[in-house]
Amino acid sequence: MGNIKDFLQVFCIATADTKHEELLFLSESVRSNLTTFSPSSSSKVQVVVVDVSVGSNEINSFKDFKFVSRKELLSMYSESENKPEIQMPEARGEALGVMNKALTLYIKKAHERGVVAGVIGLGGSGGTSILSPAFKSLPLGVPKIIISTVASGQTEPYIGTSDLVLFPSVVDICGINNVSRVILSNAGAAFSGMVSGRLMSLKESVNPGSEKCTVGLTMFGVTTPCVNAVKERLNKEGYETLVFHATGVGGRAMEDLVRGGFIQGVLDITTTEVADHIVGGVMACDESRFDAIIEKKIPFVLSVGALDMVNFGAKNTIPAEFQQRKIFEHNEQVSLMRTTVEENKKFAAFIAKKLNKSSSKIRVCLPEIGISALDAPGKPFYDTNATGTLIEELKRLIEPTDDRKVKVYQYHINDTEFAKALVDSFLEIHKKPNNCTQKPRVVEPDASSTPSKTCRTIPYNLTNFPDAKPETLQRTQGVLEMLRDQIRQGKPIIGAGAGTGISAKFEEAGGVDLIVLYNSGRFRMAGRGSLAGLLPFADANAIVVEMANEVLPVVKEVAVLAGVCGTDPFRRMDHFLKQLESIGFCGVQNFPTVGLFDGNFRQNLEETGMGYGLEVEMIKKAHKMGLLTTPYAFNEEEAVEMTKVGADIIVAHMGLTTSGSIGAKTAVTLEQSVTHVQAIADAAHKINPDAIVLCHGGPISGPMEAEFVLKNTNGVHGFYGASSLERLPVEQAIKGTVQQYKAITLV
């Protein structure tokens, strides 16, 4: 295993002897989805397959994946235990236990190296019992999923207080079928999204000094006014607060986060779990309560909220020995029992024994008038003897030091004055540093492990695209990463317009990167000039929808975009964009465009609310939907506007193409187009250095002209052709072919 490079890895884990087919399917799904869903991170994440088989068959390789065999796991475990090579026990139960420990050690060591980007596995009850302890050993936030047959049963033993996700397998994990294929595909996609999103968020955290200190609070319904007041005050003081429901699991979850470094201070206001633990209630902590807080030596304020009660289920579930006690039915499912003087003495002893072992700063704040909403004058649990005993015993048993102090207040726990006292006590022992939270370490790959990049990749996530469907955003990311890969390899991006299905089909066959459908393509291939698409001869947006039926079925792989008339006053643009998305278009371009108009007519369009700004707004909406956006820009100002709203590709438009039988005769020169294209590219890159820029139109009418512009500009990545890639080749081919036929002689 020493040859595993120190860069980020995700681990796909299962018993490869019995789940080989399923593990292979899952591993390939994860690798594929990492590449597609987050191309900016995929090249830096290696998929590693780990075998945790306990049977007799030894698996030594796993297709083309980096593979960690069972033998390697056991060898590492043997070394850590200073034992000779451990052999797999014949008894299945013992074998599961050995493999459990070996995997946990391996995952812990990988995490210590800082290379774990996530873990995913699959199995039945045996496999889940091997995987879950190892997965739970990883900190909160590290993606961890098990596709399991026991995911819909009693899952607490597998999950505990971790953020492990159990993914129901629905059917037994026994081969790939029409159900398991869907489940494993979804799990692989979900896991890949978790990994990609987490890596992205870690890399985007560029201001660690601005992160807030996090404080854990415990709450019950009967201490809610107190905790809410404490929370509000702490938030005003600049802290982040995490509130935990004191149900047994809540306390354990809080202390697990303390161990993981996610919480830097605790106000344990509601310690009712101690009562359930000692008396036998259903929301009990265990003997380790308070240990993590004390061991981590973080500032700790403790109170005695809801120690006046023990929690049970419905009244008829209360044990017989407690049936004659004072019971309060909170609701049909929850019954509360008032604690006694003797029980409160035991609570005090448990708490004092823990606190007296501490060497950190602790404040114990005790409200004399009552410790819950039910322990108040006129309320069912008001008992001055029991509460008074708890207070006095804690005062007597807790050994005061300079760091450990007990404070008694003449308040009820839900009084605002007591909440203020709790926060004051916390601020007294916690001097807030500038930065409390440490982000998990992300290990970048060696320079040799990834290709050098001349075009950086923009990070994507759904929060930046509020109206996007995940599959749309995923597709757009895949297209953009493919284009950027070509740029890194020194290959130009070539886009083409298509007015017919045959044009699109053979543009794809020729290797084109993008295809755009718009109404001028239809007019062009009907022998009319491209400007016909800007005149009132037909409904431009309706033509594009109609053309989709002809073109989309014959294009197999290449992204097809729709030319959208953004100034169309008879379209609700957000609805129209959704229609285009549902039809199968990958993105949009602003055509017909008012950018081809100039002079007074253009000025009048702008003045009457039918200007270029509507096209910018259309691109903005499409970008938020996650669609690929490739707008035309005719000058620097338009390039800036389009880039600001998120355009992925800026197409520098030099006017109507000049060549051919129906081409324009008036245009800028080729040399002038170099200057204009460069200005547009520079303007776009000032806003987004990662924007892709293509040139188009005017005198750039063939491969030689396109090469001239690309070789004489910087930051221009390719060419988009419409007439030059469809009309002109057809004109030349048909004319030449007919001439060849006419050259045939009959004698």
XYZ file of C-alpha atoms in Angstrom:
747
model
C 0.000 0.000 0.000
C 2.997 2.283 0.219
C 2.646 3.214 -3.434
C -0.634 5.057 -2.891
C 0.107 8.704 -3.647
C -0.751 11.267 -1.036
C -3.688 12.911 -2.756
C -7.411 12.795 -2.225
C -9.116 9.434 -2.447
C -12.606 8.028 -2.091
C -12.906 4.460 -0.865
C -15.479 2.011 -2.254
C -15.671 -0.897 0.180
C -17.430 -4.274 0.268
C -16.828 -8.004 0.419
C -15.428 -8.446 -3.072
C -15.776 -12.221 -2.975
C -19.562 -12.187 -2.545
C -20.437 -8.682 -3.850
C -17.964 -8.396 -6.727
C -20.473 -7.430 -9.418
C -22.267 -4.932 -7.200
C -19.004 -3.379 -5.925
C -17.729 -2.969 -9.483
C -20.968 -1.318 -10.593
C -20.889 1.066 -7.614
C -17.200 1.931 -8.082
C -17.701 2.713 -11.762
C -20.762 4.808 -10.915
C -18.774 6.833 -8.390
C -15.885 7.392 -10.794
C -18.210 8.385 -13.626
C -20.262 10.741 -11.477
C -17.199 12.404 -9.979
C -15.996 13.138 -13.497
C -19.374 14.402 -14.664
C -20.764 16.125 -11.610
C -17.687 18.031 -10.520
C -15.022 18.053 -13.190
C -13.074 20.702 -11.299
C -12.280 18.147 -8.600
C -12.503 14.799 -10.383
C -8.909 14.763 -11.641
C -7.739 15.196 -8.061
C -9.768 12.369 -6.537
C -8.761 8.739 -6.955
C -11.303 5.939 -6.519
C -9.810 3.164 -4.375
C -11.578 -0.198 -3.995
C -11.118 -1.982 -0.653
C -11.933 -5.664 -0.128
C -13.254 -6.693 3.307
C -14.097 -10.296 2.413
C -14.189 -12.844 5.218
C -14.628 -15.932 3.018
C -12.024 -18.316 1.658
C -11.626 -16.721 -1.787
C -8.731 -14.278 -2.098
C -9.240 -11.338 -4.499
C -5.973 -9.832 -5.778
C -7.065 -7.204 -8.307
C -10.141 -5.244 -9.302
C -10.305 -4.253 -12.957
C -8.398 -0.944 -13.468
C -9.062 0.454 -9.985
C -6.454 1.040 -7.307
C -7.107 -1.960 -5.079
C -6.491 -2.705 -1.396
C -6.769 -6.431 -0.774
C -7.922 -8.194 2.346
C -4.361 -9.455 2.819
C -3.052 -5.877 2.918
C -5.664 -4.862 5.504
C -4.818 -7.798 7.759
C -1.079 -7.189 7.378
C -1.433 -3.587 8.524
C -3.616 -4.689 11.437
C -1.066 -7.346 12.454
C 1.736 -4.783 12.461
C -0.279 -2.394 14.639
C -0.955 -5.193 17.144
C 2.702 -6.382 17.074
C 1.470 -9.848 16.201
C 2.465 -12.364 13.542
C 0.377 -12.373 10.367
C -3.261 -12.583 11.483
C -5.255 -15.297 9.757
C -8.964 -14.972 9.098
C -10.887 -17.007 11.735
C -13.183 -19.720 10.419
C -16.079 -18.670 12.644
C -17.993 -15.975 10.742
C -18.705 -13.854 13.819
C -15.040 -13.757 14.794
C -14.011 -13.057 11.202
C -16.389 -10.089 11.004
C -14.879 -8.708 14.212
C -11.300 -8.995 12.913
C -12.145 -7.386 9.581
C -14.054 -4.631 11.375
C -10.940 -3.714 13.395
C -8.624 -3.995 10.379
C -10.796 -1.704 8.242
C -11.237 0.831 11.046
C -7.454 1.026 11.478
C -6.913 1.442 7.736
C -9.515 4.228 7.427
C -8.157 6.029 10.499
C -4.620 5.979 9.104
C -5.822 7.229 5.733
C -7.671 10.043 7.475
C -4.567 10.932 9.497
C -2.711 11.329 6.200
C -5.442 13.757 5.146
C -6.377 11.866 1.977
C -9.940 10.693 2.720
C -12.464 12.567 0.590
C -15.262 10.107 1.386
C -16.202 6.468 1.957
C -18.990 4.417 0.445
C -19.797 0.737 0.796
C -22.503 -1.849 0.458
C -23.588 -4.989 2.242
C -26.149 -6.945 4.176
C -26.207 -7.086 7.953
C -22.730 -8.625 8.114
C -21.191 -6.190 5.669
C -22.870 -3.232 7.354
C -21.485 -4.346 10.726
C -17.966 -4.370 9.232
C -18.282 -0.987 7.544
C -20.222 1.144 10.020
C -17.646 1.357 12.885
C -14.916 2.348 10.424
C -17.141 4.908 8.734
C -18.287 6.344 12.079
C -14.638 6.861 13.068
C -14.393 9.624 10.472
C -15.303 13.178 11.533
C -18.616 14.812 10.821
C -18.680 16.239 7.316
C -16.636 13.533 5.613
C -19.162 11.912 3.210
C -20.029 8.384 4.323
C -22.728 6.144 2.796
C -23.590 2.464 3.150
C -26.103 0.886 0.777
C -27.578 -1.655 3.153
C -30.332 -4.215 3.507
C -30.823 -3.090 7.131
C -31.250 0.613 6.345
C -34.974 0.570 7.057
C -34.837 -1.225 10.408
C -33.415 -0.274 13.814
C -30.436 1.757 12.631
C -29.186 3.449 15.816
C -26.529 0.756 16.495
C -25.036 1.367 13.041
C -25.309 5.167 12.935
C -25.024 6.269 16.570
C -24.528 10.037 16.618
C -22.565 10.166 13.363
C -23.651 11.607 10.008
C -23.375 8.194 8.348
C -26.099 7.767 5.715
C -27.705 4.343 5.392
C -29.097 4.021 1.875
C -31.884 1.400 1.597
C -31.042 -1.295 -0.933
C -34.794 -2.155 -1.266
C -33.876 -5.598 -2.607
C -31.142 -7.887 -1.352
C -27.684 -7.011 -2.627
C -27.456 -9.988 -4.909
C -26.526 -9.141 -8.477
C -27.352 -6.261 -10.811
C -31.004 -6.089 -11.808
C -33.499 -3.401 -12.771
C -33.945 -2.361 -9.119
C -30.389 -2.639 -7.805
C -29.102 -0.814 -10.880
C -31.240 2.219 -10.015
C -30.392 2.108 -6.309
C -26.634 1.786 -6.819
C -26.639 4.461 -9.538
C -28.492 6.898 -7.279
C -26.214 6.124 -4.348
C -23.109 6.640 -6.486
C -24.439 9.951 -7.788
C -25.460 11.139 -4.320
C -22.079 10.230 -2.848
C -20.186 11.908 -5.693
C -22.242 15.062 -5.195
C -21.446 15.030 -1.479
C -17.716 14.631 -2.156
C -17.620 17.288 -4.871
C -19.683 19.767 -2.877
C -17.557 19.343 0.234
C -14.267 19.781 -1.612
C -15.643 22.838 -3.354
C -16.799 24.417 -0.097
C -13.441 23.765 1.560
C -11.545 25.358 -1.299
C -13.872 28.361 -1.390
C -13.322 29.091 2.314
C -10.758 31.806 1.792
C -11.419 33.861 4.946
C -10.781 31.507 7.863
C -10.382 34.423 10.239
C -14.012 35.364 9.724
C -15.391 32.049 10.976
C -17.373 32.156 14.206
C -16.692 30.224 17.377
C -19.288 27.489 17.843
C -20.984 26.860 21.194
C -23.103 23.833 22.039
C -26.333 24.270 24.043
C -28.666 21.612 25.477
C -32.408 22.201 25.585
C -35.697 20.581 26.518
C -39.191 21.957 26.003
C -39.292 22.929 29.692
C -36.058 24.967 29.394
C -36.743 26.521 26.000
C -37.191 30.148 27.203
C -33.804 30.044 28.897
C -31.971 28.453 25.985
C -33.555 30.787 23.430
C -32.444 33.813 25.448
C -28.932 32.415 25.798
C -28.780 31.646 22.091
C -29.913 35.143 21.131
C -27.335 36.788 23.372
C -24.488 34.566 22.167
C -25.382 35.283 18.558
C -25.214 39.005 19.270
C -21.804 38.456 20.865
C -20.592 36.903 17.606
C -20.869 33.203 18.382
C -22.472 30.456 16.349
C -24.718 28.178 18.407
C -25.726 24.541 18.013
C -28.749 23.460 20.081
C -29.171 19.794 21.039
C -32.382 18.230 22.308
C -31.457 16.475 25.556
C -32.871 13.090 24.584
C -29.840 10.918 25.270
C -28.817 10.947 21.639
C -28.627 14.754 21.755
C -26.030 14.812 24.485
C -23.933 12.156 22.775
C -24.128 14.017 19.471
C -22.940 17.218 21.117
C -19.994 15.494 22.780
C -19.044 13.747 19.537
C -18.858 17.157 17.882
C -16.759 18.401 20.782
C -14.341 15.518 20.186
C -14.249 16.325 16.485
C -13.334 19.951 17.145
C -16.566 21.369 15.750
C -17.613 22.881 19.101
C -15.321 25.215 21.061
C -17.480 25.835 24.120
C -20.503 24.334 25.891
C -23.421 25.666 27.923
C -24.902 22.394 29.161
C -28.083 23.997 30.460
C -30.341 20.935 30.311
C -28.687 17.927 31.988
C -31.874 15.876 32.336
C -30.226 12.890 30.608
C -28.393 12.232 33.896
C -31.735 11.702 35.654
C -32.853 9.166 33.051
C -29.486 7.398 33.253
C -29.593 6.994 37.027
C -33.313 6.308 37.508
C -33.956 4.330 34.307
C -35.770 6.653 31.916
C -35.907 6.381 28.162
C -33.775 9.430 27.315
C -30.657 8.468 29.201
C -27.028 9.353 28.679
C -24.351 6.828 29.613
C -21.438 6.842 32.046
C -19.327 8.902 29.635
C -21.528 12.017 29.892
C -19.399 15.187 30.223
C -16.143 13.279 29.530
C -15.475 14.730 26.072
C -16.069 18.298 27.270
C -13.678 17.842 30.178
C -11.040 16.003 28.131
C -11.000 18.669 25.423
C -10.644 21.373 28.118
C -13.053 23.731 26.407
C -14.943 26.423 28.365
C -17.855 24.731 30.122
C -20.921 26.209 31.835
C -23.211 23.647 33.468
C -26.684 23.961 34.907
C -29.371 21.551 36.094
C -32.236 22.047 33.646
C -35.008 19.417 33.805
C -33.320 17.281 36.480
C -36.715 17.419 38.174
C -38.029 14.786 35.759
C -37.447 11.326 34.333
C -38.788 10.580 30.853
C -40.922 7.594 29.880
C -43.181 6.740 26.968
C -46.963 6.428 27.211
C -48.237 6.227 30.782
C -48.944 2.517 30.567
C -45.274 1.862 29.736
C -43.979 3.283 33.019
C -42.444 0.448 35.124
C -44.686 -0.866 37.920
C -42.423 0.391 40.721
C -42.998 3.977 39.547
C -46.757 3.823 38.945
C -47.545 5.507 42.302
C -45.098 8.366 41.755
C -46.046 11.905 40.679
C -46.619 11.583 36.897
C -47.288 14.332 34.380
C -48.540 13.319 30.929
C -46.756 15.619 28.514
C -48.696 14.028 25.642
C -49.991 10.582 24.708
C -46.488 9.348 23.916
C -44.453 11.063 26.656
C -44.914 10.808 30.420
C -42.739 12.628 32.964
C -42.026 11.502 36.524
C -40.980 13.912 39.292
C -37.596 13.079 40.825
C -37.197 12.590 44.580
C -34.808 13.963 47.183
C -32.713 10.769 47.187
C -32.541 10.659 43.403
C -31.371 14.263 43.312
C -28.553 13.397 45.715
C -27.422 10.746 43.219
C -27.583 13.238 40.341
C -25.392 15.653 42.269
C -22.881 12.926 43.076
C -22.639 11.845 39.403
C -22.073 15.412 38.191
C -19.627 16.350 40.976
C -17.497 13.243 40.424
C -17.084 14.217 36.769
C -16.390 17.881 37.345
C -13.878 17.305 40.133
C -11.622 15.511 37.636
C -11.416 18.551 35.392
C -8.501 20.937 35.000
C -10.266 23.329 32.650
C -12.395 26.416 33.248
C -15.872 25.457 34.497
C -18.763 27.431 35.898
C -21.733 25.694 37.559
C -24.782 27.970 37.580
C -27.667 26.914 39.850
C -31.162 28.513 39.815
C -32.718 28.159 43.283
C -36.343 28.967 42.431
C -36.891 26.166 39.900
C -35.153 24.059 37.274
C -37.882 23.580 34.638
C -41.172 25.057 33.490
C -42.917 22.391 35.607
C -40.825 23.202 38.694
C -42.362 26.566 39.538
C -44.936 27.773 42.070
C -48.341 26.336 41.177
C -46.857 23.870 38.661
C -47.097 20.063 39.052
C -43.387 19.410 39.786
C -42.776 22.297 42.164
C -40.884 20.708 45.071
C -38.562 22.942 47.065
C -37.152 20.006 49.025
C -36.092 18.013 45.984
C -34.717 20.997 44.060
C -33.132 22.441 47.180
C -31.395 19.136 47.898
C -29.952 19.071 44.375
C -28.579 22.598 44.770
C -27.107 22.009 48.226
C -25.530 18.696 47.298
C -23.822 20.192 44.266
C -22.494 23.064 46.409
C -21.205 20.552 48.929
C -19.700 17.987 46.573
C -18.090 20.116 43.848
C -14.581 21.085 44.900
C -14.006 24.748 44.032
C -10.747 25.930 42.466
C -9.640 29.066 40.650
C -10.975 27.510 37.430
C -13.949 25.583 38.845
C -16.608 27.696 40.531
C -20.199 27.185 41.684
C -22.630 30.099 41.512
C -26.139 30.121 42.999
C -28.798 32.562 41.772
C -32.161 33.576 43.230
C -33.843 33.041 39.876
C -35.928 30.452 38.077
C -34.110 28.734 35.213
C -36.379 30.413 32.639
C -35.928 33.924 34.034
C -34.173 36.267 31.632
C -31.819 37.291 34.440
C -30.628 33.705 34.791
C -30.044 33.425 31.035
C -27.963 36.595 31.259
C -25.988 35.115 34.150
C -25.246 31.970 32.132
C -23.839 33.964 29.211
C -21.890 36.269 31.512
C -20.307 33.210 33.127
C -19.373 31.800 29.741
C -17.841 35.078 28.553
C -15.894 35.222 31.812
C -14.055 31.993 30.987
C -13.927 32.216 27.211
C -11.827 34.896 25.623
C -12.927 34.681 22.028
C -9.971 34.477 19.605
C -10.162 35.790 16.068
C -10.559 32.316 14.626
C -12.052 29.415 16.539
C -12.738 26.861 13.849
C -10.193 24.801 11.966
C -11.234 23.551 8.567
C -10.378 19.947 7.703
C -7.170 19.641 5.722
C -7.426 19.082 1.985
C -4.335 17.519 0.408
C -3.688 18.667 -3.134
C -2.099 16.209 -5.545
C 1.529 16.395 -6.554
C 2.231 18.651 -9.487
C 3.109 15.542 -11.442
C -0.277 13.957 -10.830
C -2.355 16.472 -12.775
C -1.762 18.166 -16.105
C -0.814 21.826 -16.144
C -3.711 24.130 -16.913
C -3.762 27.265 -18.966
C -7.489 27.659 -18.468
C -8.735 27.410 -14.893
C -11.984 25.695 -14.008
C -14.827 27.610 -12.397
C -16.266 25.822 -9.349
C -19.948 24.959 -9.665
C -22.562 24.019 -7.106
C -26.332 24.179 -6.930
C -26.350 27.166 -4.566
C -24.932 29.310 -7.393
C -27.681 28.120 -9.734
C -30.911 28.538 -7.759
C -33.210 27.479 -10.605
C -31.102 24.583 -11.897
C -32.013 20.941 -12.122
C -29.041 18.821 -11.010
C -29.003 16.886 -14.279
C -28.945 20.106 -16.317
C -26.105 21.570 -14.284
C -24.261 18.262 -14.454
C -24.548 18.216 -18.248
C -23.356 21.813 -18.552
C -20.356 21.129 -16.335
C -19.455 18.126 -18.439
C -19.561 20.146 -21.657
C -17.483 22.977 -20.212
C -14.861 20.650 -18.807
C -14.609 18.893 -22.179
C -14.061 22.271 -23.841
C -11.461 23.293 -21.273
C -9.621 20.020 -21.745
C -9.322 20.859 -25.438
C -8.032 24.320 -24.617
C -5.409 22.819 -22.296
C -4.361 20.529 -25.156
C -4.009 23.485 -27.532
C -7.025 22.536 -29.637
C -9.541 25.208 -30.735
C -13.224 25.063 -29.814
C -15.382 24.884 -32.946
C -19.091 25.641 -32.820
C -21.472 25.462 -35.777
C -24.926 26.638 -36.735
C -27.339 24.124 -38.239
C -30.462 24.823 -40.261
C -31.256 21.231 -41.166
C -30.899 17.774 -39.682
C -28.383 16.693 -42.346
C -26.185 19.695 -41.539
C -26.177 18.900 -37.824
C -25.556 15.196 -38.432
C -22.419 15.770 -40.476
C -21.149 18.647 -38.366
C -21.104 16.134 -35.526
C -19.434 13.560 -37.782
C -16.742 16.125 -38.551
C -15.953 16.600 -34.858
C -17.705 19.884 -34.069
C -17.894 20.794 -30.364
C -21.200 22.739 -30.235
C -24.236 23.024 -32.501
C -26.655 25.963 -32.404
C -30.134 26.011 -33.956
C -31.747 29.313 -34.800
C -34.162 30.689 -37.317
C -31.543 32.178 -39.649
C -30.229 28.671 -40.233
C -33.591 27.714 -41.679
C -33.660 30.838 -43.930
C -30.029 30.390 -44.912
C -30.534 26.812 -46.036
C -33.597 27.992 -47.962
C -31.321 30.230 -50.022
C -32.065 33.476 -48.191
C -29.567 35.665 -46.372
C -29.070 35.395 -42.616
C -30.662 38.799 -42.092
C -33.991 37.221 -42.976
C -33.965 35.893 -39.420
C -34.139 39.454 -38.112
C -37.143 40.476 -40.209
C -40.857 39.791 -39.556
C -41.061 36.751 -41.830
C -41.845 34.197 -39.064
C -41.903 33.571 -35.313
C -38.195 33.055 -34.527
C -38.708 31.185 -31.245
C -41.390 28.935 -32.729
C -39.057 28.017 -35.599
C -36.375 26.869 -33.125
C -38.854 24.609 -31.329
C -39.925 23.183 -34.691
C -36.294 22.647 -35.783
C -35.629 20.644 -32.615
C -37.788 17.799 -33.927
C -35.586 17.585 -36.999
C -32.156 18.027 -35.453
C -32.122 16.652 -31.904
C -32.892 13.034 -32.883
C -29.912 12.838 -35.278
C -27.286 14.411 -32.959
C -26.005 11.741 -30.606
C -23.347 13.327 -28.389
C -22.674 16.990 -29.186
C -24.387 19.681 -27.106
C -27.178 21.386 -29.080
C -28.142 24.956 -28.134
C -31.197 27.004 -29.027
C -31.031 30.457 -30.554
C -33.495 32.479 -28.461
C -35.030 35.786 -29.396
C -34.721 37.426 -26.003
C -36.682 40.504 -27.041
C -39.783 38.476 -27.969
C -42.673 40.344 -26.251
C -45.034 37.390 -26.599
C -42.974 34.862 -24.627
C -42.780 34.502 -20.853
C -39.053 33.914 -21.029
C -38.636 31.812 -17.874
C -41.349 29.425 -19.094
C -39.924 29.335 -22.611
C -36.453 28.471 -21.318
C -37.933 25.601 -19.306
C -39.688 24.402 -22.463
C -36.376 24.392 -24.341
C -34.724 22.527 -21.471
C -37.453 19.883 -21.461
C -37.207 19.426 -25.239
C -33.535 18.525 -24.873
C -31.538 21.678 -25.612
C -28.327 21.964 -23.559
C -28.126 25.737 -23.642
C -28.972 28.985 -25.393
C -27.605 31.786 -27.558
C -29.059 35.251 -28.110
C -30.315 35.112 -31.680
C -32.065 36.862 -33.339
C -30.145 39.734 -31.747
C -30.530 43.496 -31.896
C -26.736 43.611 -31.896
C -26.836 43.389 -35.687
C -28.785 46.650 -35.869
C -27.101 50.031 -35.596
C -27.851 53.716 -36.096
C -31.195 55.324 -35.285
C -33.106 52.061 -35.577
C -30.958 50.439 -32.864
C -31.265 53.521 -30.714
C -35.041 53.488 -31.075
C -35.152 49.803 -30.067
C -33.213 50.592 -26.906
C -35.413 53.590 -26.139
C -38.634 51.621 -26.525
C -37.685 48.698 -24.282
C -36.731 46.218 -26.998
C -32.954 46.470 -26.663
C -29.934 44.319 -25.903
C -30.681 44.430 -22.184
C -33.525 41.938 -22.704
C -31.039 39.525 -24.266
C -28.750 39.952 -21.263
C -31.692 39.212 -18.961
C -32.495 36.060 -20.947
C -28.904 34.816 -20.596
C -29.008 35.585 -16.872
C -32.142 33.454 -16.411
C -30.690 30.629 -18.462
C -27.480 30.707 -16.415
C -29.419 30.418 -13.159
C -31.161 27.368 -14.640
C -27.766 25.745 -15.207
C -28.058 25.911 -19.005
C -24.933 26.455 -21.118
C -24.869 30.095 -22.245
C -22.944 31.261 -25.341
C -24.130 34.791 -26.194
C -23.026 37.027 -29.032
C -21.320 40.260 -27.988
C -20.653 42.985 -30.551
C -18.506 45.290 -28.431
C -16.688 45.531 -25.124
C -19.659 46.880 -23.165
C -21.892 44.003 -24.252
C -19.156 41.496 -23.409
C -18.971 42.942 -19.903
C -22.752 42.803 -19.454
C -22.987 39.200 -20.588
C -20.016 38.067 -18.512
C -21.391 39.706 -15.377
C -24.599 37.668 -15.592
C -22.647 34.418 -15.855
C -22.224 33.714 -19.579
C -20.026 30.631 -20.049
C -18.799 31.423 -23.574
C -18.616 34.876 -25.162
C -18.858 34.853 -28.969
C -17.218 37.981 -30.406
C -19.465 38.811 -33.388
C -17.858 40.648 -36.324
C -21.061 41.060 -38.354
C -22.586 39.110 -41.225
C -20.306 36.601 -42.960
C -19.028 38.082 -46.193
C -18.382 35.117 -48.468
C -20.631 33.127 -50.756
C -23.557 33.847 -53.017
C -25.761 35.498 -50.406
C -23.058 36.800 -48.035
C -22.662 40.423 -47.004
C -20.388 42.743 -48.967
C -19.798 45.300 -46.227
C -17.697 44.307 -43.212
C -14.577 45.083 -41.221
C -11.293 43.793 -42.588
C -9.678 40.657 -41.234
C -6.966 42.760 -39.575
C -9.576 45.010 -37.989
C -11.462 41.963 -36.697
C -8.328 40.887 -34.776
C -8.398 44.187 -32.888
C -12.152 44.008 -32.230
C -12.088 40.350 -31.097
C -9.161 41.023 -28.757
C -10.959 43.982 -27.188
C -14.065 41.882 -26.543
C -11.974 39.044 -25.077
C -10.065 41.416 -22.798
C -13.300 42.981 -21.566
C -14.794 39.584 -20.739
C -11.645 38.378 -18.969
C -11.561 41.437 -16.731
C -14.856 40.218 -15.281
C -14.172 36.465 -15.434
C -10.635 35.321 -16.294
C -12.024 31.831 -16.955
C -14.545 32.838 -19.628
C -14.194 31.010 -22.935
C -14.137 33.364 -25.939
C -14.845 32.424 -29.578
C -14.724 34.582 -32.708
C -17.428 34.675 -35.380
C -18.684 36.329 -38.540
C -17.641 39.133 -40.828
C -14.465 38.341 -42.751
C -13.800 35.185 -40.659
C -15.373 32.990 -43.313
C -13.086 29.973 -43.521
C -10.409 27.921 -41.721
C -7.537 30.148 -42.900
C -9.249 33.306 -41.693
C -10.138 31.699 -38.363
C -6.542 30.552 -37.897
C -5.298 34.060 -38.648
C -7.488 35.559 -35.923
C -6.673 32.867 -33.363
C -2.914 33.150 -33.935
C -2.995 36.940 -33.625
C -5.073 37.188 -30.432
C -4.603 36.145 -26.816
C -7.280 34.397 -24.767
C -9.459 33.577 -27.776
C -10.169 29.874 -27.740
C -11.891 29.023 -31.001
C -14.335 29.868 -33.749
C -18.074 29.697 -34.139
C -19.308 29.360 -37.710
C -22.804 29.497 -39.125
C -22.744 30.402 -42.803
C -19.078 29.420 -42.959
C -19.703 25.936 -41.574
C -23.037 25.205 -43.225
C -24.049 27.414 -46.146
C -20.639 27.903 -47.747
C -19.619 24.210 -47.665
C -22.996 23.283 -49.182
C -22.706 25.921 -51.900
C -19.203 24.778 -52.789
C -19.949 21.058 -52.607
C -23.142 21.134 -54.670
C -21.719 23.525 -57.244
C -18.500 21.533 -57.597
C -20.255 18.189 -57.752
C -22.701 19.393 -60.405
C -19.811 20.823 -62.427
C -18.059 17.464 -62.260
C -21.170 15.743 -63.571
C -21.524 18.328 -66.323
C -17.924 17.697 -67.325
C -18.813 14.148 -68.363
C -18.821 13.714 -72.142
C -21.025 11.374 -74.104
C -18.403 10.533 -76.683
